[in-house]
Amino acid sequence: MTHDTFVDLRSDTVTKPTPGMRQAIADAVVGDDVYGEDPTVNALEAYVAELLGHEAGLFCPTGSMTNMLGVRTLVGPGQELLCDALAPVVRAELGGHAVLGQASTRTWHADARRPGRLDAEEALAMAVPDAGPYMVSTAAFAVENTHNFGGGTVQRIEELRALRAGADKMGIAVHLDGARLWNAHVATGVPLAEYGAVADTVSVCLSKGLGAPVGSVLVGSDERIAAARVWRKRYGGGMRQVGILAAACRYALDHQLERLADDHARARRLAAAVAEVRPGLVDTDAVETNIVVLDLAEAGLAAADVAAAARESGVLLSVLGPRRLRLVTHLDVDDDACEHAADVLTKVLS
Ligand SMILES: *Cc1c(COP(=O)(O)O)cnc(C)c1O
């Protein structure tokens, strides 16, 4: 069996370019982007910045890079970035913010009942803006929307605004890790620019549920993006005729954004199927977007065993921990695949 014959629920990063996207890639007008001469890249950067209500954008190969470049424009050497304990910036970027950005980090605990949900008051209470020569000074908060390891949690816009307002009072910046901001937008109807307004820099991924093969964009002020552009090159992220990828990203935004609602419906369908046989494993009301996290602790099941059994029946799941599994719906999981996965999960769990 190749991965193509599986229903692959490990992540929404596994999507393949659609025929329309491949055509857009073939048709892309390109130039040398390190010289600023790739019209397709320039247009994508401007378009994403406009969508998010920021002045400028920077196209990068990965969300790790856009997060690292965003944070490094906000946090100086030895200054502090605050985020929650489940955030990819401290868990999944291999220490890049420390190794390359020289940032110090401290985390607040994500609420155990609704993992990843931002509590602005709690985050603000940790900040020490001007600690002087004795303690580390806080320079920025990083918040994630939607929250990946929390289970696709959508941050409440009021809470994000409260963080922004409190951060402004203290002169602290905000970076938004919006790898799946599109999902939050589609789930809530909150305009992208309203999410954009709560942060100084925003990182968005086109390579997750939107289905582009590669690509993330960092947005911010003209000044910050100009600085980030220098660092991108320094990190080895200056790419040449990369309009072929930017074209895929633009195609994703134009044709594959609204369909995220289908992924959300299928995630709810999978959660409901699990809840029917094992109600304790998942809170179906907590499934807000395209991610379902199963907590196997109560059932006394091992995540690796369940994943192995599902794999035998052609369904791939992601093991997050000894008792935690993640299911992610995306472009390449249609209704038939979703029903098959629901059947397999029902069988494996009962
Ligand atoms: C995927 C992801 C990233 C990093 O993106 P890569 O392109 O894999 O480097 C950052 N933050 C969140 C929330 C993500 O889901």
GROMACS .gro file of C-alpha atoms and ligand atoms in nm:
model
  365
    1MET     CA    1   0.000   0.000   0.000
    2THR     CA    2   0.131   0.345  -0.086
    3HIS     CA    3   0.020   0.650   0.107
    4ASP     CA    4  -0.207   0.735  -0.186
    5THR     CA    5  -0.435   0.445  -0.106
    6PHE     CA    6  -0.469   0.538   0.261
    7VAL     CA    7  -0.713   0.785   0.405
    8ASP     CA    8  -0.441   1.007   0.543
    9LEU     CA    9  -0.564   1.196   0.850
   10ARG     CA   10  -0.217   1.260   0.994
   11SER     CA   11  -0.207   1.624   0.887
   12ASP     CA   12  -0.342   1.875   0.636
   13THR     CA   13   0.015   1.918   0.513
   14VAL     CA   14  -0.017   1.596   0.308
   15THR     CA   15  -0.241   1.749   0.039
   16LYS     CA   16  -0.132   1.726  -0.324
   17PRO     CA   17  -0.170   2.001  -0.585
   18THR     CA   18  -0.502   1.975  -0.772
   19PRO     CA   19  -0.514   1.978  -1.155
   20GLY     CA   20  -0.620   2.345  -1.153
   21MET     CA   21  -0.331   2.431  -0.924
   22ARG     CA   22  -0.085   2.243  -1.143
   23GLN     CA   23  -0.210   2.444  -1.440
   24ALA     CA   24  -0.161   2.769  -1.245
   25ILE     CA   25   0.194   2.656  -1.166
   26ALA     CA   26   0.259   2.583  -1.535
   27ASP     CA   27   0.123   2.923  -1.641
   28ALA     CA   28   0.305   3.132  -1.378
   29VAL     CA   29   0.500   3.437  -1.494
   30VAL     CA   30   0.829   3.436  -1.303
   31GLY     CA   31   1.146   3.637  -1.241
   32ASP     CA   32   1.431   3.642  -0.993
   33ASP     CA   33   1.267   3.707  -0.658
   34VAL     CA   34   1.594   3.786  -0.480
   35TYR     CA   35   1.611   4.083  -0.719
   36GLY     CA   36   1.245   4.153  -0.635
   37GLU     CA   37   1.156   4.072  -0.996
   38ASP     CA   38   0.910   3.787  -0.966
   39PRO     CA   39   0.571   3.943  -1.045
   40THR     CA   40   0.376   3.643  -0.916
   41VAL     CA   41   0.555   3.653  -0.580
   42ASN     CA   42   0.518   4.031  -0.555
   43ALA     CA   43   0.146   4.005  -0.626
   44LEU     CA   44   0.099   3.727  -0.369
   45GLU     CA   45   0.284   3.922  -0.100
   46ALA     CA   46   0.076   4.233  -0.166
   47TYR     CA   47  -0.248   4.037  -0.177
   48VAL     CA   48  -0.194   3.850   0.149
   49ALA     CA   49  -0.084   4.173   0.322
   50GLU     CA   50  -0.403   4.339   0.200
   51LEU     CA   51  -0.621   4.049   0.315
   52LEU     CA   52  -0.474   4.077   0.663
   53GLY     CA   53  -0.475   4.458   0.672
   54HIS     CA   54  -0.096   4.498   0.686
   55GLU     CA   55   0.143   4.705   0.474
   56ALA     CA   56   0.369   4.437   0.332
   57GLY     CA   57   0.422   4.064   0.292
   58LEU     CA   58   0.716   3.827   0.258
   59PHE     CA   59   0.694   3.489   0.086
   60CYS     CA   60   0.888   3.211   0.260
   61PRO     CA   61   0.926   2.837   0.213
   62THR     CA   62   0.785   2.742   0.554
   63GLY     CA   63   0.576   2.855   0.846
   64SER     CA   64   0.874   2.788   1.069
   65MET     CA   65   1.063   3.053   0.876
   66THR     CA   66   0.781   3.309   0.878
   67ASN     CA   67   0.737   3.254   1.253
   68MET     CA   68   1.110   3.289   1.317
   69LEU     CA   69   1.141   3.600   1.098
   70GLY     CA   70   0.832   3.759   1.249
   71VAL     CA   71   0.944   3.696   1.605
   72ARG     CA   72   1.297   3.814   1.539
   73THR     CA   73   1.172   4.151   1.413
   74LEU     CA   74   0.988   4.192   1.747
   75VAL     CA   75   1.221   4.031   2.001
   76GLY     CA   76   1.584   4.139   2.044
   77PRO     CA   77   1.868   3.916   2.163
   78GLY     CA   78   1.805   3.797   2.517
   79GLN     CA   79   1.457   3.948   2.525
   80GLU     CA   80   1.157   3.734   2.597
   81LEU     CA   81   0.882   3.584   2.388
   82LEU     CA   82   0.578   3.461   2.582
   83CYS     CA   83   0.353   3.190   2.440
   84ASP     CA   84   0.153   2.891   2.556
   85ALA     CA   85   0.315   2.562   2.645
   86LEU     CA   86   0.172   2.378   2.343
   87ALA     CA   87   0.275   2.639   2.084
   88PRO     CA   88   0.473   2.519   1.779
   89VAL     CA   89   0.707   2.818   1.817
   90VAL     CA   90   0.849   2.645   2.125
   91ARG     CA   91   0.770   2.283   2.046
   92ALA     CA   92   0.795   2.228   1.672
   93GLU     CA   93   1.051   2.475   1.540
   94LEU     CA   94   1.348   2.290   1.681
   95GLY     CA   95   1.460   2.573   1.907
   96GLY     CA   96   1.509   2.799   1.606
   97HIS     CA   97   1.393   3.108   1.794
   98ALA     CA   98   1.671   3.048   2.046
   99VAL     CA   99   1.941   2.917   1.812
  100LEU     CA  100   1.895   3.173   1.532
  101GLY     CA  101   1.692   3.451   1.696
  102GLN     CA  102   1.858   3.448   2.040
  103ALA     CA  103   1.515   3.480   2.199
  104SER     CA  104   1.441   3.378   2.554
  105THR     CA  105   1.101   3.214   2.597
  106ARG     CA  106   0.855   3.150   2.877
  107THR     CA  107   0.522   2.975   2.850
  108TRP     CA  108   0.181   2.991   3.007
  109HIS     CA  109  -0.016   2.670   3.049
  110ALA     CA  110  -0.289   2.601   2.801
  111ASP     CA  111  -0.619   2.533   2.973
  112ALA     CA  112  -0.650   2.157   3.022
  113ARG     CA  113  -1.017   2.144   2.934
  114ARG     CA  114  -0.989   2.356   2.619
  115PRO     CA  115  -0.625   2.319   2.523
  116GLY     CA  116  -0.473   2.613   2.348
  117ARG     CA  117  -0.752   2.859   2.421
  118LEU     CA  118  -0.601   3.200   2.492
  119ASP     CA  119  -0.679   3.368   2.823
  120ALA     CA  120  -0.550   3.721   2.763
  121GLU     CA  121  -0.550   3.815   3.129
  122GLU     CA  122  -0.333   3.518   3.219
  123ALA     CA  123  -0.089   3.592   2.937
  124LEU     CA  124  -0.068   3.963   3.021
  125ALA     CA  125  -0.007   3.889   3.387
  126MET     CA  126   0.318   3.711   3.296
  127ALA     CA  127   0.468   4.001   3.103
  128VAL     CA  128   0.751   4.212   3.241
  129PRO     CA  129   0.807   4.485   2.984
  130ASP     CA  130   1.102   4.678   3.127
  131ALA     CA  131   1.280   4.451   3.370
  132GLY     CA  132   1.600   4.652   3.373
  133PRO     CA  133   1.940   4.492   3.416
  134TYR     CA  134   1.824   4.219   3.655
  135MET     CA  135   1.547   4.015   3.489
  136VAL     CA  136   1.452   3.929   3.130
  137SER     CA  137   1.230   4.189   2.961
  138THR     CA  138   0.925   4.073   2.767
  139ALA     CA  139   0.924   4.194   2.407
  140ALA     CA  140   0.639   3.998   2.247
  141PHE     CA  141   0.355   3.751   2.282
  142ALA     CA  142   0.300   3.476   2.028
  143VAL     CA  143  -0.054   3.344   1.988
  144GLU     CA  144  -0.176   3.071   1.761
  145ASN     CA  145  -0.502   3.071   1.567
  146THR     CA  146  -0.629   2.809   1.513
  147HIS     CA  147  -0.445   2.617   1.779
  148ASN     CA  148  -0.292   2.303   1.630
  149PHE     CA  149  -0.200   2.076   1.922
  150GLY     CA  150  -0.499   2.206   2.117
  151GLY     CA  151  -0.724   2.052   1.851
  152GLY     CA  152  -0.796   2.324   1.595
  153THR     CA  153  -0.919   2.562   1.864
  154VAL     CA  154  -1.036   2.900   1.738
  155GLN     CA  155  -0.923   3.194   1.952
  156ARG     CA  156  -1.205   3.429   2.045
  157ILE     CA  157  -1.162   3.764   1.871
  158GLU     CA  158  -1.253   3.947   2.197
  159GLU     CA  159  -0.972   3.765   2.375
  160LEU     CA  160  -0.724   3.850   2.098
  161ARG     CA  161  -0.832   4.214   2.114
  162ALA     CA  162  -0.788   4.214   2.492
  163LEU     CA  163  -0.435   4.080   2.449
  164ARG     CA  164  -0.358   4.344   2.186
  165ALA     CA  165  -0.494   4.626   2.407
  166GLY     CA  166  -0.304   4.506   2.713
  167ALA     CA  167   0.015   4.452   2.514
  168ASP     CA  168  -0.011   4.802   2.364
  169LYS     CA  169  -0.035   4.952   2.713
  170MET     CA  170   0.289   4.780   2.808
  171GLY     CA  171   0.465   4.848   2.479
  172ILE     CA  172   0.484   4.476   2.401
  173ALA     CA  173   0.438   4.338   2.050
  174VAL     CA  174   0.216   4.052   1.932
  175HIS     CA  175   0.302   3.786   1.675
  176LEU     CA  176   0.016   3.577   1.540
  177ASP     CA  177   0.102   3.224   1.428
  178GLY     CA  178  -0.182   3.197   1.181
  179ALA     CA  179  -0.076   2.876   1.006
  180ARG     CA  180  -0.449   2.793   1.002
  181LEU     CA  181  -0.593   3.143   1.033
  182TRP     CA  182  -0.795   3.062   0.720
  183ASN     CA  183  -0.977   2.791   0.913
  184ALA     CA  184  -1.059   3.035   1.195
  185HIS     CA  185  -1.190   3.285   0.941
  186VAL     CA  186  -1.408   3.027   0.763
  187ALA     CA  187  -1.536   2.881   1.092
  188THR     CA  188  -1.633   3.215   1.247
  189GLY     CA  189  -1.685   3.457   0.959
  190VAL     CA  190  -1.455   3.706   1.136
  191PRO     CA  191  -1.281   3.898   0.853
  192LEU     CA  192  -0.913   3.814   0.808
  193ALA     CA  193  -0.822   4.181   0.855
  194GLU     CA  194  -0.982   4.180   1.201
  195TYR     CA  195  -0.756   3.893   1.300
  196GLY     CA  196  -0.469   4.075   1.132
  197ALA     CA  197  -0.536   4.387   1.339
  198VAL     CA  198  -0.453   4.212   1.667
  199ALA     CA  199  -0.090   4.151   1.575
  200ASP     CA  200   0.224   4.332   1.463
  201THR     CA  201   0.334   4.038   1.252
  202VAL     CA  202   0.123   3.750   1.119
  203SER     CA  203   0.245   3.423   0.971
  204VAL     CA  204   0.006   3.230   0.747
  205CYS     CA  205   0.061   2.894   0.576
  206LEU     CA  206  -0.070   2.813   0.231
  207SER     CA  207   0.061   2.458   0.252
  208LYS     CA  208  -0.182   2.326   0.514
  209GLY     CA  209  -0.554   2.300   0.449
  210LEU     CA  210  -0.537   2.541   0.156
  211GLY     CA  211  -0.349   2.274  -0.036
  212ALA     CA  212  -0.046   2.451  -0.186
  213PRO     CA  213   0.263   2.228  -0.199
  214VAL     CA  214   0.489   2.486  -0.031
  215GLY     CA  215   0.462   2.838   0.101
  216SER     CA  216   0.399   3.072   0.390
  217VAL     CA  217   0.367   3.449   0.405
  218LEU     CA  218   0.472   3.686   0.683
  219VAL     CA  219   0.292   4.021   0.696
  220GLY     CA  220   0.368   4.335   0.893
  221SER     CA  221   0.473   4.697   0.849
  222ASP     CA  222   0.690   4.801   0.553
  223GLU     CA  223   0.980   4.852   0.791
  224ARG     CA  224   0.950   4.513   0.964
  225ILE     CA  225   0.907   4.324   0.639
  226ALA     CA  226   1.211   4.498   0.489
  227ALA     CA  227   1.413   4.382   0.791
  228ALA     CA  228   1.267   4.031   0.766
  229ARG     CA  229   1.363   4.021   0.397
  230VAL     CA  230   1.728   4.071   0.488
  231TRP     CA  231   1.710   3.795   0.748
  232ARG     CA  232   1.529   3.562   0.509
  233LYS     CA  233   1.827   3.582   0.273
  234ARG     CA  234   2.065   3.536   0.566
  235TYR     CA  235   1.876   3.221   0.668
  236GLY     CA  236   1.914   3.088   0.314
  237GLY     CA  237   1.550   3.152   0.226
  238GLY     CA  238   1.607   3.385  -0.070
  239MET     CA  239   1.449   3.197  -0.361
  240ARG     CA  240   1.470   3.272  -0.730
  241GLN     CA  241   1.195   3.193  -0.987
  242VAL     CA  242   0.964   3.102  -0.704
  243GLY     CA  243   0.656   3.244  -0.872
  244ILE     CA  244   0.576   2.885  -0.968
  245LEU     CA  245   0.506   2.827  -0.597
  246ALA     CA  246   0.345   3.165  -0.537
  247ALA     CA  247   0.106   3.084  -0.824
  248ALA     CA  248   0.001   2.767  -0.641
  249CYS     CA  249  -0.055   2.972  -0.325
  250ARG     CA  250  -0.265   3.230  -0.508
  251TYR     CA  251  -0.466   2.954  -0.670
  252ALA     CA  252  -0.527   2.804  -0.325
  253LEU     CA  253  -0.655   3.137  -0.193
  254ASP     CA  254  -0.881   3.195  -0.494
  255HIS     CA  255  -1.022   2.842  -0.524
  256GLN     CA  256  -0.964   2.640  -0.209
  257LEU     CA  257  -1.039   2.876   0.079
  258GLU     CA  258  -1.416   2.855   0.113
  259ARG     CA  259  -1.407   2.476   0.087
  260LEU     CA  260  -1.239   2.459   0.429
  261ALA     CA  261  -1.596   2.453   0.561
  262ASP     CA  262  -1.623   2.100   0.414
  263ASP     CA  263  -1.316   1.993   0.612
  264HIS     CA  264  -1.474   2.130   0.928
  265ALA     CA  265  -1.798   1.938   0.863
  266ARG     CA  266  -1.600   1.616   0.804
  267ALA     CA  267  -1.401   1.666   1.123
  268ARG     CA  268  -1.730   1.697   1.314
  269ARG     CA  269  -1.852   1.382   1.138
  270LEU     CA  270  -1.543   1.187   1.251
  271ALA     CA  271  -1.573   1.318   1.607
  272ALA     CA  272  -1.939   1.217   1.615
  273ALA     CA  273  -1.853   0.866   1.493
  274VAL     CA  274  -1.595   0.828   1.771
  275ALA     CA  275  -1.829   0.975   2.034
  276GLU     CA  276  -2.098   0.726   1.940
  277VAL     CA  277  -1.884   0.428   2.043
  278ARG     CA  278  -1.656   0.599   2.298
  279PRO     CA  279  -1.818   0.919   2.430
  280GLY     CA  280  -1.531   0.987   2.672
  281LEU     CA  281  -1.266   1.018   2.400
  282VAL     CA  282  -1.375   1.339   2.238
  283ASP     CA  283  -1.581   1.646   2.318
  284THR     CA  284  -1.771   1.690   1.992
  285ASP     CA  285  -1.858   2.052   2.081
  286ALA     CA  286  -1.485   2.129   2.097
  287VAL     CA  287  -1.436   2.040   1.729
  288GLU     CA  288  -1.441   2.386   1.573
  289THR     CA  289  -1.230   2.339   1.260
  290ASN     CA  290  -1.047   2.056   1.081
  291ILE     CA  291  -0.864   1.896   1.374
  292VAL     CA  292  -0.994   1.632   1.615
  293VAL     CA  293  -0.786   1.533   1.916
  294LEU     CA  294  -0.876   1.206   2.089
  295ASP     CA  295  -0.786   1.164   2.453
  296LEU     CA  296  -0.754   0.791   2.513
  297ALA     CA  297  -0.665   0.812   2.883
  298GLU     CA  298  -1.010   0.732   3.018
  299ALA     CA  299  -1.050   0.433   2.786
  300GLY     CA  300  -0.707   0.301   2.886
  301LEU     CA  301  -0.606   0.266   2.522
  302ALA     CA  302  -0.258   0.326   2.384
  303ALA     CA  303  -0.245   0.577   2.099
  304ALA     CA  304   0.015   0.371   1.912
  305ASP     CA  305  -0.207   0.060   1.924
  306VAL     CA  306  -0.512   0.242   1.793
  307ALA     CA  307  -0.306   0.408   1.518
  308ALA     CA  308  -0.158   0.070   1.418
  309ALA     CA  309  -0.502  -0.094   1.404
  310ALA     CA  310  -0.644   0.193   1.195
  311ARG     CA  311  -0.347   0.169   0.963
  312GLU     CA  312  -0.423  -0.201   0.905
  313SER     CA  313  -0.759  -0.085   0.770
  314GLY     CA  314  -0.610   0.190   0.555
  315VAL     CA  315  -0.651   0.494   0.782
  316LEU     CA  316  -0.351   0.697   0.900
  317LEU     CA  317  -0.370   0.889   1.229
  318SER     CA  318  -0.116   1.104   1.406
  319VAL     CA  319   0.015   0.996   1.748
  320LEU     CA  320   0.055   1.313   1.961
  321GLY     CA  321   0.142   1.136   2.283
  322PRO     CA  322   0.105   0.798   2.459
  323ARG     CA  323  -0.270   0.859   2.499
  324ARG     CA  324  -0.339   1.127   2.242
  325LEU     CA  325  -0.429   1.093   1.877
  326ARG     CA  326  -0.491   1.362   1.618
  327LEU     CA  327  -0.712   1.340   1.310
  328VAL     CA  328  -0.695   1.617   1.051
  329THR     CA  329  -0.932   1.657   0.756
  330HIS     CA  330  -0.823   1.827   0.435
  331LEU     CA  331  -0.857   1.868   0.059
  332ASP     CA  332  -0.769   1.506  -0.017
  333VAL     CA  333  -1.028   1.355   0.222
  334ASP     CA  334  -1.366   1.359   0.048
  335ASP     CA  335  -1.698   1.234   0.184
  336ASP     CA  336  -1.632   0.873   0.083
  337ALA     CA  337  -1.290   0.875   0.247
  338CYS     CA  338  -1.442   1.036   0.555
  339GLU     CA  339  -1.712   0.767   0.579
  340HIS     CA  340  -1.450   0.496   0.541
  341ALA     CA  341  -1.243   0.654   0.819
  342ALA     CA  342  -1.552   0.684   1.040
  343ASP     CA  343  -1.625   0.311   0.987
  344VAL     CA  344  -1.268   0.214   1.066
  345LEU     CA  345  -1.256   0.430   1.381
  346THR     CA  346  -1.586   0.285   1.499
  347LYS     CA  347  -1.457  -0.068   1.446
  348VAL     CA  348  -1.115  -0.008   1.600
  349LEU     CA  349  -1.247   0.173   1.908
  350SER     CA  350  -1.541  -0.052   1.996
  351LIG     C1  351   0.264   2.385   1.043
  351LIG     C2  352   0.270   2.488   1.147
  351LIG     C3  353   0.381   2.572   1.160
  351LIG     C4  354   0.510   2.554   1.080
  351LIG     O1  355   0.495   2.542   0.947
  351LIG     P1  356   0.603   2.461   0.858
  351LIG     O2  357   0.569   2.508   0.721
  351LIG     O3  358   0.573   2.317   0.879
  351LIG     O4  359   0.737   2.501   0.902
  351LIG     C5  360   0.376   2.671   1.255
  351LIG     N1  361   0.269   2.686   1.335
  351LIG     C6  362   0.161   2.608   1.326
  351LIG     C7  363   0.045   2.631   1.415
  351LIG     C8  364   0.158   2.505   1.233
  351LIG     O5  365   0.051   2.425   1.227
   0.00000   0.00000   0.00000
